[in-house]
PDB file of C-alpha atoms in Angstrom:
ATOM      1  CA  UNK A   1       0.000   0.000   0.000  1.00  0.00           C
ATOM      2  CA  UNK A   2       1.061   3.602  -0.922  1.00  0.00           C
ATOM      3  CA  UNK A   3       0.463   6.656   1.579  1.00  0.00           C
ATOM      4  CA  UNK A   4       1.732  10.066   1.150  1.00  0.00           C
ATOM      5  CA  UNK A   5       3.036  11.304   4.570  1.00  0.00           C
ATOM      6  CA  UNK A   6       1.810  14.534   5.536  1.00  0.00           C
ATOM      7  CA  UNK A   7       0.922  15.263   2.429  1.00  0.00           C
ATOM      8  CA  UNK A   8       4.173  15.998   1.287  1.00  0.00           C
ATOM      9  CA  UNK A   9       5.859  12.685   0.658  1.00  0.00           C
ATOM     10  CA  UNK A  10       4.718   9.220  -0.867  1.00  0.00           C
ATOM     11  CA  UNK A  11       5.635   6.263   1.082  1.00  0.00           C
ATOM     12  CA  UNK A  12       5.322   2.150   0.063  1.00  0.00           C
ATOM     13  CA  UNK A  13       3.510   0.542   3.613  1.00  0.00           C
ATOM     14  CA  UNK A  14       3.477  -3.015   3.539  1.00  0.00           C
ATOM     15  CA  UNK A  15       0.294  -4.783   4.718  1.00  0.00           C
ATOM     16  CA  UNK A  16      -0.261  -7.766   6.452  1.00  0.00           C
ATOM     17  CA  UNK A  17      -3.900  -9.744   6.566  1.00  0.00           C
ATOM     18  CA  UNK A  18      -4.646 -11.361   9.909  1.00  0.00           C
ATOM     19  CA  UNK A  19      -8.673 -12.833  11.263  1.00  0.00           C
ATOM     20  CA  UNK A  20      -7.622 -10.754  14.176  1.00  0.00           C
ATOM     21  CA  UNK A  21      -5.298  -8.133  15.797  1.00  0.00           C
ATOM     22  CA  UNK A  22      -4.697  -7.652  19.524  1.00  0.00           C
ATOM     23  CA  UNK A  23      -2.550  -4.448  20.675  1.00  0.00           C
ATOM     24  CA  UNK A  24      -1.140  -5.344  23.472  1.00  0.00           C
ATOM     25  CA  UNK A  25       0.819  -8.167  24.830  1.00  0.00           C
ATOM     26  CA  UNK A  26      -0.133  -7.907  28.860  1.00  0.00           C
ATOM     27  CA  UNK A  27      -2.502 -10.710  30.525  1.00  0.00           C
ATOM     28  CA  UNK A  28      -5.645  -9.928  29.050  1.00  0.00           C
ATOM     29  CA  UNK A  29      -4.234  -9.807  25.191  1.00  0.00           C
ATOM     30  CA  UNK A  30      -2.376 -12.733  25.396  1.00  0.00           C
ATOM     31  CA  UNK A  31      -5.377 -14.586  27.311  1.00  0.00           C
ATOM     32  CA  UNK A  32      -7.777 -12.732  24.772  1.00  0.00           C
ATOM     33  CA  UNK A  33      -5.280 -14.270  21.606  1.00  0.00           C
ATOM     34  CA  UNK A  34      -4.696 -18.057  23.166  1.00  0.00           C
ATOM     35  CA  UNK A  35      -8.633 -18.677  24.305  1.00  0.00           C
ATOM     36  CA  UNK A  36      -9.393 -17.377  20.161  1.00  0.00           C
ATOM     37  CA  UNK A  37      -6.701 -19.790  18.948  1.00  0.00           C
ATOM     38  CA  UNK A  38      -8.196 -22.234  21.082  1.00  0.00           C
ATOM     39  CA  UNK A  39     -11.780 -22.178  20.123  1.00  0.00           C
ATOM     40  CA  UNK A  40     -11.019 -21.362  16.073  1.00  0.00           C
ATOM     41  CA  UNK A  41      -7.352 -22.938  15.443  1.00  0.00           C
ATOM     42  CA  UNK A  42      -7.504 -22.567  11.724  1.00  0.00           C
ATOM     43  CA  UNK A  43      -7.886 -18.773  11.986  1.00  0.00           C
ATOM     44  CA  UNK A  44      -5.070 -16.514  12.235  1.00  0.00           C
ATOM     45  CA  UNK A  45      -4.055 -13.931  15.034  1.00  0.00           C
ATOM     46  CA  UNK A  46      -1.802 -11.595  15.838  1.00  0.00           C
ATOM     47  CA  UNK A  47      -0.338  -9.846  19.176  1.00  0.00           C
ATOM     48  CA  UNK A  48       1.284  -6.625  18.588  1.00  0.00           C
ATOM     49  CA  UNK A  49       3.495  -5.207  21.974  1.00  0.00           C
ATOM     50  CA  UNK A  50       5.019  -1.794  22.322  1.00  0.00           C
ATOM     51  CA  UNK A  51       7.963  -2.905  25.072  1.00  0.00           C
ATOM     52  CA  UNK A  52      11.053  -4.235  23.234  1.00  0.00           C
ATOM     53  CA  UNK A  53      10.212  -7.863  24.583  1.00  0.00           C
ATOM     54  CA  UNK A  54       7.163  -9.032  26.156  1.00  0.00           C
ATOM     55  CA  UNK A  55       6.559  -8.163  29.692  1.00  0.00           C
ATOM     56  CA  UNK A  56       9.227  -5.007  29.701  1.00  0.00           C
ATOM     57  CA  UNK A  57       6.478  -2.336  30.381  1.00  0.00           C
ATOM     58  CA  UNK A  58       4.240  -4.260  33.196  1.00  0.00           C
ATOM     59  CA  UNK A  59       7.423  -4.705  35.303  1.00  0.00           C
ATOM     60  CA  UNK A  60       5.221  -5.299  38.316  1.00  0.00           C
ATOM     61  CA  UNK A  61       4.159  -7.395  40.771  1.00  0.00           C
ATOM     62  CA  UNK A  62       0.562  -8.040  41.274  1.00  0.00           C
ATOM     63  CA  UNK A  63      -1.549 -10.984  43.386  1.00  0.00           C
ATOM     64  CA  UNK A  64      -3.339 -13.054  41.007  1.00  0.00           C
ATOM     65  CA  UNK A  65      -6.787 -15.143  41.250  1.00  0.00           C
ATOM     66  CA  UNK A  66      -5.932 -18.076  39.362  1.00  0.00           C
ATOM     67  CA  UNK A  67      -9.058 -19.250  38.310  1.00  0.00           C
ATOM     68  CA  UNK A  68      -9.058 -17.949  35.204  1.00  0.00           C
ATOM     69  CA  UNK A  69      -5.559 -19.227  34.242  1.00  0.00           C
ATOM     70  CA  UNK A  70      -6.324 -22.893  35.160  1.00  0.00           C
ATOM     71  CA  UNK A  71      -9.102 -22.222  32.821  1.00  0.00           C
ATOM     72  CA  UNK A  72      -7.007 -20.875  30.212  1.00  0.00           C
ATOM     73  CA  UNK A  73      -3.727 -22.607  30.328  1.00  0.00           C
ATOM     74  CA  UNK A  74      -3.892 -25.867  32.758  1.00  0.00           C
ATOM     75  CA  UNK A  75      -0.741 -26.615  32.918  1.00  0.00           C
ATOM     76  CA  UNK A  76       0.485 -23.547  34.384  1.00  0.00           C
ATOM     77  CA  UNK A  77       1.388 -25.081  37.606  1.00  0.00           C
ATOM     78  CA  UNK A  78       3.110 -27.214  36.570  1.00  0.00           C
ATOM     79  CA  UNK A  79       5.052 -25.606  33.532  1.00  0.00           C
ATOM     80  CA  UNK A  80       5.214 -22.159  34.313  1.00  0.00           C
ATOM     81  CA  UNK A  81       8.564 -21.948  36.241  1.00  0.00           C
ATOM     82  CA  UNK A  82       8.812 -18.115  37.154  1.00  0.00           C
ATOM     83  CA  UNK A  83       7.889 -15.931  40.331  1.00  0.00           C
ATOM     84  CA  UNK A  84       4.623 -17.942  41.810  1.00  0.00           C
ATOM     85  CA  UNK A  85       4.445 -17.711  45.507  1.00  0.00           C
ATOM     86  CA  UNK A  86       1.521 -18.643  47.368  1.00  0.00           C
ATOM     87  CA  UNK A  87      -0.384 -15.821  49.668  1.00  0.00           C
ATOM     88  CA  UNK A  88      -0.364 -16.879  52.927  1.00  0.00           C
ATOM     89  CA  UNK A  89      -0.644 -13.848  55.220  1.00  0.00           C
ATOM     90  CA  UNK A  90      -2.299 -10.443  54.403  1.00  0.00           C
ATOM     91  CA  UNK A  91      -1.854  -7.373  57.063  1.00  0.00           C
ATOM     92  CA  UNK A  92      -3.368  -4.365  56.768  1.00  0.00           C
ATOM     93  CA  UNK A  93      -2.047  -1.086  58.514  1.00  0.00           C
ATOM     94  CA  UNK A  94      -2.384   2.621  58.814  1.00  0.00           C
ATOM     95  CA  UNK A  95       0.245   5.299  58.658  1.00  0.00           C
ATOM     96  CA  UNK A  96       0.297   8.546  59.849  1.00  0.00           C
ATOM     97  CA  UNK A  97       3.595  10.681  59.673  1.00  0.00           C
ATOM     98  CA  UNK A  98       4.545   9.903  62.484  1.00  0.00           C
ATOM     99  CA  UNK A  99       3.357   6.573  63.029  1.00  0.00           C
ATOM    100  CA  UNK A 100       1.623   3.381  61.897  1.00  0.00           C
ATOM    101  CA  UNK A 101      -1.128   1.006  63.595  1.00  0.00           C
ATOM    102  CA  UNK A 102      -2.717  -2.631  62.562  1.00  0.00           C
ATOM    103  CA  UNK A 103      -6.058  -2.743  61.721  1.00  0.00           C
ATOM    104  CA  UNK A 104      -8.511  -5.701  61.181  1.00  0.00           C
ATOM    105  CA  UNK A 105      -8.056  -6.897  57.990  1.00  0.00           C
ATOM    106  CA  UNK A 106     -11.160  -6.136  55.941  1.00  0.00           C
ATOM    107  CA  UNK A 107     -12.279  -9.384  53.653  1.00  0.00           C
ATOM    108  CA  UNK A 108     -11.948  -7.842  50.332  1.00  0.00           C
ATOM    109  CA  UNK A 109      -8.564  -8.145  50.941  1.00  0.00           C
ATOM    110  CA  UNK A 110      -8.025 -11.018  51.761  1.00  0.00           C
ATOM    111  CA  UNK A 111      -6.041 -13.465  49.202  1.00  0.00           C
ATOM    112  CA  UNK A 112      -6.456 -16.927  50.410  1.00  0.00           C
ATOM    113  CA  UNK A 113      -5.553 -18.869  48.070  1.00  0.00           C
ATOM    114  CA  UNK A 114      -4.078 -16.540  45.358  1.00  0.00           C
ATOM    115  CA  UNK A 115      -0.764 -16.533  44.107  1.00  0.00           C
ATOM    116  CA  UNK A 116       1.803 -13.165  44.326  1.00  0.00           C
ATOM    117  CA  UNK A 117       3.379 -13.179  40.753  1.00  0.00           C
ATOM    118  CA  UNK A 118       5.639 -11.348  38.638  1.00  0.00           C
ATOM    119  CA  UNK A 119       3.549  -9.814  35.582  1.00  0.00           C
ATOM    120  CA  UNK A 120       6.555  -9.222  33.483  1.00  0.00           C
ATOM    121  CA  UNK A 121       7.218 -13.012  34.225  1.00  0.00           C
ATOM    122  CA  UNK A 122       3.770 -14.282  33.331  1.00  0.00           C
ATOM    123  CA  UNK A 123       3.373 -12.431  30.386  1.00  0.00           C
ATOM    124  CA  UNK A 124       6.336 -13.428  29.117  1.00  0.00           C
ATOM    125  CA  UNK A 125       5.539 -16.981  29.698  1.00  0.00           C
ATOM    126  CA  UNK A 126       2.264 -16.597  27.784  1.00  0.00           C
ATOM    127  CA  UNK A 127       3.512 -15.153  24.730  1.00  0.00           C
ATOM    128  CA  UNK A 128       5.704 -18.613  24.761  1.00  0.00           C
ATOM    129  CA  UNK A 129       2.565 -20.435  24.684  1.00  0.00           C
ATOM    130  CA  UNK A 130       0.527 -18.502  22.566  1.00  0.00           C
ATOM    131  CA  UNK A 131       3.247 -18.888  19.966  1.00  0.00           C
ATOM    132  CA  UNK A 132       2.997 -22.602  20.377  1.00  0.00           C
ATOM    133  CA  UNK A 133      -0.431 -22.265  19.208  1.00  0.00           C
ATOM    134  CA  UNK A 134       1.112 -20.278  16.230  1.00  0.00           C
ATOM    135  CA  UNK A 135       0.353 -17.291  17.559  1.00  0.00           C
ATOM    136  CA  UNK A 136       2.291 -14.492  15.623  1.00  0.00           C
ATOM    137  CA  UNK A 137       3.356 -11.944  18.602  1.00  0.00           C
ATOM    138  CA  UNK A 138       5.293  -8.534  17.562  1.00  0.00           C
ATOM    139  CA  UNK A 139       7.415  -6.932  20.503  1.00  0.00           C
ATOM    140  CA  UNK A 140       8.351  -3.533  19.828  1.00  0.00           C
ATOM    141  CA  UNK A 141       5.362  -2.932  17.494  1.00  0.00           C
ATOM    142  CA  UNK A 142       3.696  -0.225  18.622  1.00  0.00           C
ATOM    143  CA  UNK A 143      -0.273   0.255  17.330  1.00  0.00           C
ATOM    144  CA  UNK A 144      -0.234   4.384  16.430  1.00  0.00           C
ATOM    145  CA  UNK A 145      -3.993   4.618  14.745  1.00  0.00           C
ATOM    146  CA  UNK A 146      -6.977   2.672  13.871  1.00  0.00           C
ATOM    147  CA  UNK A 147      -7.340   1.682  10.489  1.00  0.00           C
ATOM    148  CA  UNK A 148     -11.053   2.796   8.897  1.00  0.00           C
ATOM    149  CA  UNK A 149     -12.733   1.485   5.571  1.00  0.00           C
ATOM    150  CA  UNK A 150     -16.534   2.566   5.222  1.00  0.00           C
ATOM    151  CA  UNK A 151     -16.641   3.741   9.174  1.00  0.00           C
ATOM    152  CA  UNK A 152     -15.480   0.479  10.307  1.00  0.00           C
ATOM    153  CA  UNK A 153     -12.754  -0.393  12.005  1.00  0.00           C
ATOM    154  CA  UNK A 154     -10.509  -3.066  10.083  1.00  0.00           C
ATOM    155  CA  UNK A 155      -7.517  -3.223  11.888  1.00  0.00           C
ATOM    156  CA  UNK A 156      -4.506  -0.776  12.545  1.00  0.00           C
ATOM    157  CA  UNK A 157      -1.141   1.302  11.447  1.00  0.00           C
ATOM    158  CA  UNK A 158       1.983   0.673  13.468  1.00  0.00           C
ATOM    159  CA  UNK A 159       4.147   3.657  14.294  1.00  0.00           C
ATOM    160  CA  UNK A 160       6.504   4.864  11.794  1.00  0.00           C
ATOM    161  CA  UNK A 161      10.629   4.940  13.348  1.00  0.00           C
ATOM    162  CA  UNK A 162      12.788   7.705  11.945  1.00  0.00           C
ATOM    163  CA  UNK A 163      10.524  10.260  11.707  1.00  0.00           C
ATOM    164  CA  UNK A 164      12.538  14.002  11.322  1.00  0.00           C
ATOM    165  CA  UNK A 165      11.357  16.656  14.284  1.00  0.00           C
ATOM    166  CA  UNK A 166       9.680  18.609  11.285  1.00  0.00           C
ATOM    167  CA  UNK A 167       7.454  14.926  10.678  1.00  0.00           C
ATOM    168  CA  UNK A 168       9.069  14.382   7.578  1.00  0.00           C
ATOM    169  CA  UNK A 169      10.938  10.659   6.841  1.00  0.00           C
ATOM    170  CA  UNK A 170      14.424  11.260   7.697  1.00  0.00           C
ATOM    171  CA  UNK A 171      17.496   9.269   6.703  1.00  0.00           C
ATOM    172  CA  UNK A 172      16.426   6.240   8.703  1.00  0.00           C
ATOM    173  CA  UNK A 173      12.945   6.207   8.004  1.00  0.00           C
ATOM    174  CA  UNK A 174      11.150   2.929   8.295  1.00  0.00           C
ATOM    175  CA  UNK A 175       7.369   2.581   7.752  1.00  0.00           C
ATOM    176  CA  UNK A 176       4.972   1.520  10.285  1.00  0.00           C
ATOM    177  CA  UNK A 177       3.201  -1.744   8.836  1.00  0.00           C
ATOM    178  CA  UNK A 178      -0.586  -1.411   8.499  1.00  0.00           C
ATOM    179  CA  UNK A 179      -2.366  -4.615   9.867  1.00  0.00           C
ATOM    180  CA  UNK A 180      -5.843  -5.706   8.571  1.00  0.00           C
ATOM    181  CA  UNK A 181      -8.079  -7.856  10.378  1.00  0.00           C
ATOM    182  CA  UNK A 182     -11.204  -8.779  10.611  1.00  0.00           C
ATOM    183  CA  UNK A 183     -11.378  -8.212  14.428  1.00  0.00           C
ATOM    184  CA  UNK A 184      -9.175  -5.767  16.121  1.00  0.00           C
ATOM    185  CA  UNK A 185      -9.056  -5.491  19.925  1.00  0.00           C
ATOM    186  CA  UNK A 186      -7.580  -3.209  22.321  1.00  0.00           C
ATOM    187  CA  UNK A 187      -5.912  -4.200  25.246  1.00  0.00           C
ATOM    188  CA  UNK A 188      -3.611  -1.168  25.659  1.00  0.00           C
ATOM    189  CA  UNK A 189      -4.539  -0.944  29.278  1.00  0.00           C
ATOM    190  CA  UNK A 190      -5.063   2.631  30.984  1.00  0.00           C
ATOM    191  CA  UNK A 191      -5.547   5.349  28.607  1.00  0.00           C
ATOM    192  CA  UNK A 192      -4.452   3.436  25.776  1.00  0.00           C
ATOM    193  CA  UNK A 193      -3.805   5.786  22.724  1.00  0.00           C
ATOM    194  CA  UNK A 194      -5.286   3.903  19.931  1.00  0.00           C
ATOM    195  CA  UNK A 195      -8.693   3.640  22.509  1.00  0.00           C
ATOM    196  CA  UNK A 196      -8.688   7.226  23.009  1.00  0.00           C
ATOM    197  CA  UNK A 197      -8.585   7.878  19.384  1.00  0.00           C
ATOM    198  CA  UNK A 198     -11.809   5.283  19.059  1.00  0.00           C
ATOM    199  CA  UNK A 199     -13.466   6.874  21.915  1.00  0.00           C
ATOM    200  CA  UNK A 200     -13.415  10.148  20.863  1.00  0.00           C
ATOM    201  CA  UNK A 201     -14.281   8.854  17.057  1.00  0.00           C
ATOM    202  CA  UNK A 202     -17.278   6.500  18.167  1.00  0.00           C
ATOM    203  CA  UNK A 203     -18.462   8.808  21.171  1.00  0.00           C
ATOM    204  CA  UNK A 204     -18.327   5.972  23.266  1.00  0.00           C
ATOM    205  CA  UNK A 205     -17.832   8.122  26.115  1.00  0.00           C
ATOM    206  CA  UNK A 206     -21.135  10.084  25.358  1.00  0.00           C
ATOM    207  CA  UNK A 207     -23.420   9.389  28.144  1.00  0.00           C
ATOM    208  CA  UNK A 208     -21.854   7.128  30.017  1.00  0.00           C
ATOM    209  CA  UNK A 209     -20.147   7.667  33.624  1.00  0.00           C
ATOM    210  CA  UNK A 210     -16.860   8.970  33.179  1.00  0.00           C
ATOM    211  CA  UNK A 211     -13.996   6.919  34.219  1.00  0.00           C
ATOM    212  CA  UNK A 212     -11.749   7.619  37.067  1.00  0.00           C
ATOM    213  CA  UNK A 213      -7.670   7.057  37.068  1.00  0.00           C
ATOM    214  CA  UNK A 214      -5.288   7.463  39.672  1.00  0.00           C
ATOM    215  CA  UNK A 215      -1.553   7.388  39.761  1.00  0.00           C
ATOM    216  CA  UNK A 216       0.509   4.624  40.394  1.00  0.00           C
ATOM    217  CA  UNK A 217       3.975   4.468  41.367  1.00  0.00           C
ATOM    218  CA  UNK A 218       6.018   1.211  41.559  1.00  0.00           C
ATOM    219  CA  UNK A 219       9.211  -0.194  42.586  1.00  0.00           C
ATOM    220  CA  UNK A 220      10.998  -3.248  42.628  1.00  0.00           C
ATOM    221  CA  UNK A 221      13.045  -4.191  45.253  1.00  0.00           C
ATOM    222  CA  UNK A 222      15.425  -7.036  45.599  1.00  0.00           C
ATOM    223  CA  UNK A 223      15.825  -7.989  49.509  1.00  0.00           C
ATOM    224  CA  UNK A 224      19.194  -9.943  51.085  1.00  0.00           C
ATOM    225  CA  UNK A 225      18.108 -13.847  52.057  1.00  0.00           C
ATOM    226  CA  UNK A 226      15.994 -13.512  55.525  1.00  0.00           C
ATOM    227  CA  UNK A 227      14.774  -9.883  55.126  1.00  0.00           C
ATOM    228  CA  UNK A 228      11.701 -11.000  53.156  1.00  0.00           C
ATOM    229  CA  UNK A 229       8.278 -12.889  54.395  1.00  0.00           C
ATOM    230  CA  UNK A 230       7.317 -15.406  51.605  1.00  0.00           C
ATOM    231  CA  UNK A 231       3.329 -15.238  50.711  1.00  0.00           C
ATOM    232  CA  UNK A 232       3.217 -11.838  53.231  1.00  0.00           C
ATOM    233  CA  UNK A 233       1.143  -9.404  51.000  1.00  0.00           C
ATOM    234  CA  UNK A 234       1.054  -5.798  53.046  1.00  0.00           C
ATOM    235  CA  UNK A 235      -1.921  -2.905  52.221  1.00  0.00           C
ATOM    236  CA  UNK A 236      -1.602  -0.080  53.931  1.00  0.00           C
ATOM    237  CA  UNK A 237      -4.033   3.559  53.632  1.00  0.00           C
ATOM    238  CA  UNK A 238      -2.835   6.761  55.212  1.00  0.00           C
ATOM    239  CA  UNK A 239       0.008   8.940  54.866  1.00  0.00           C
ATOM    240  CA  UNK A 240       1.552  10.046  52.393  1.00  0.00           C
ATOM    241  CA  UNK A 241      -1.880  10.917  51.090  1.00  0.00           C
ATOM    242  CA  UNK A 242      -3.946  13.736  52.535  1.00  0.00           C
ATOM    243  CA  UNK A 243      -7.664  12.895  54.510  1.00  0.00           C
ATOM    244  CA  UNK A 244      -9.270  14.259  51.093  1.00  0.00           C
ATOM    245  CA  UNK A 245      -7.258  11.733  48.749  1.00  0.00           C
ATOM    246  CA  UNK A 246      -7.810   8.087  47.976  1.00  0.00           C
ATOM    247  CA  UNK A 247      -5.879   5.677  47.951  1.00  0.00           C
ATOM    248  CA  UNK A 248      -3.507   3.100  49.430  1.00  0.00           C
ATOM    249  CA  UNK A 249      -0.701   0.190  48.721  1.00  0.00           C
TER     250      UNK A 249
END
């Protein structure tokens, strides 16, 4: 396929023809991909991730139900050999600035029987199996804009790399690929850029309650042997957020 770039510059864009497109490559795209390979094997999907490799932008961990993977992928307890510690204790406590006290541990949070994970882990794991189902999954493919034909969505454009400051091809200009299916779905996560272009398009905000986002910070830490709790998950409310904020960890 030929574009012309800003109106300024003609450029070849290959295509590719898939049954469907995914953007994203965290737990819900790759579980969204595998369960459609699963139930239609002689169809053809692809998984298109921004991050370099799979699981480099969710670098996170995160306390998993794992109902829905037993579902999905049996043999996970078996196979998958990464981060999977049971949760055996959960503590709740609130901070002032000064100070901190226990409270009773309200049941929503309680994760009996869930398993404290590494996402980046996981994810990577599952794009391993959803290529054994001949899954075709694209790190470092990131979806820029939906792709329309009669008002319809068939698909999307992948960002173009060596684009000049003045948004003209410069010396090491590649174009994005354009990728066609027959179902496209998002699973950018938060704020994803190709849904806020299709929200704003469809009006599929229009009304409907508005969504609320907060801010997240994370950090990894790596503890010396001993200084560490295994299956201790810790939530805490309180300083450093004000009475009028929400929130937590």
């Amino acid at each position: 396929m030929r574009f012309q770039h800003k109106e300024t510059i003609v450029v070849d864009r290959e295509v590719m023809q898939y049954d469907m497109v995914v953007v994203g490559a965290g737990p819900a795209g790759l579980a969204c991909a595998i369960r459609f390979k699963q139930q239609q094997p002689g169809l053809s999907v692809c998984v298109l991730e921004k991050g370099a490799e799979v699981g480099s932008h969710i670098l996170s961990g995160a306390v998993m139900q794992p109902d829905a993977l037993d579902e999905l992928l049996p043999e996970w307890r078996k196979s998958y050999l990464g981060i999977r510690v049971a949760a055996t204790i959960d503590k709740f406590r609130f901070m002032t600035k000064q100070r901190s006290w226990w409270f009773p541990l309200p049941p929503q949070l309680n994760n009996h029987g869930n398993f404290i994970v590494s996402l980046g882990a996981l994810c990577a794991w599952m794009a391993s199996k959803a290529e054994e189902l001949e899954i075709d999954v694209f790190p470092g493919f990131t979806a820029a804009q939906p792709l329309f034909e009669n008002s319809a969505v068939i698909g999307v454009r992948c960002g173009d790399m060596g684009v000049s400051a003045d948004d003209t091809p410069g010396p090491n200009f590649a174009a994005g690929v354009d990728i066609h299916a027959k179902l496209t779905v998002l699973a950018e996560g938060c704020r994803g850029s190709v849904s806020k272009q299709l929200i704003r398009e469809f009006q599929l905000d229009k009304d409907c309650s508005p969504q609320t986002y907060g801010l997240g910070f994370k950090e990894l830490w790596q503890l010396p042997d001993g200084r560490g709790q295994a299956g201790l998950i810790q939530h805490s409310v309180g300083w450093p957020l004000n009475n009028n904020t929400y929130g937590g960890s």
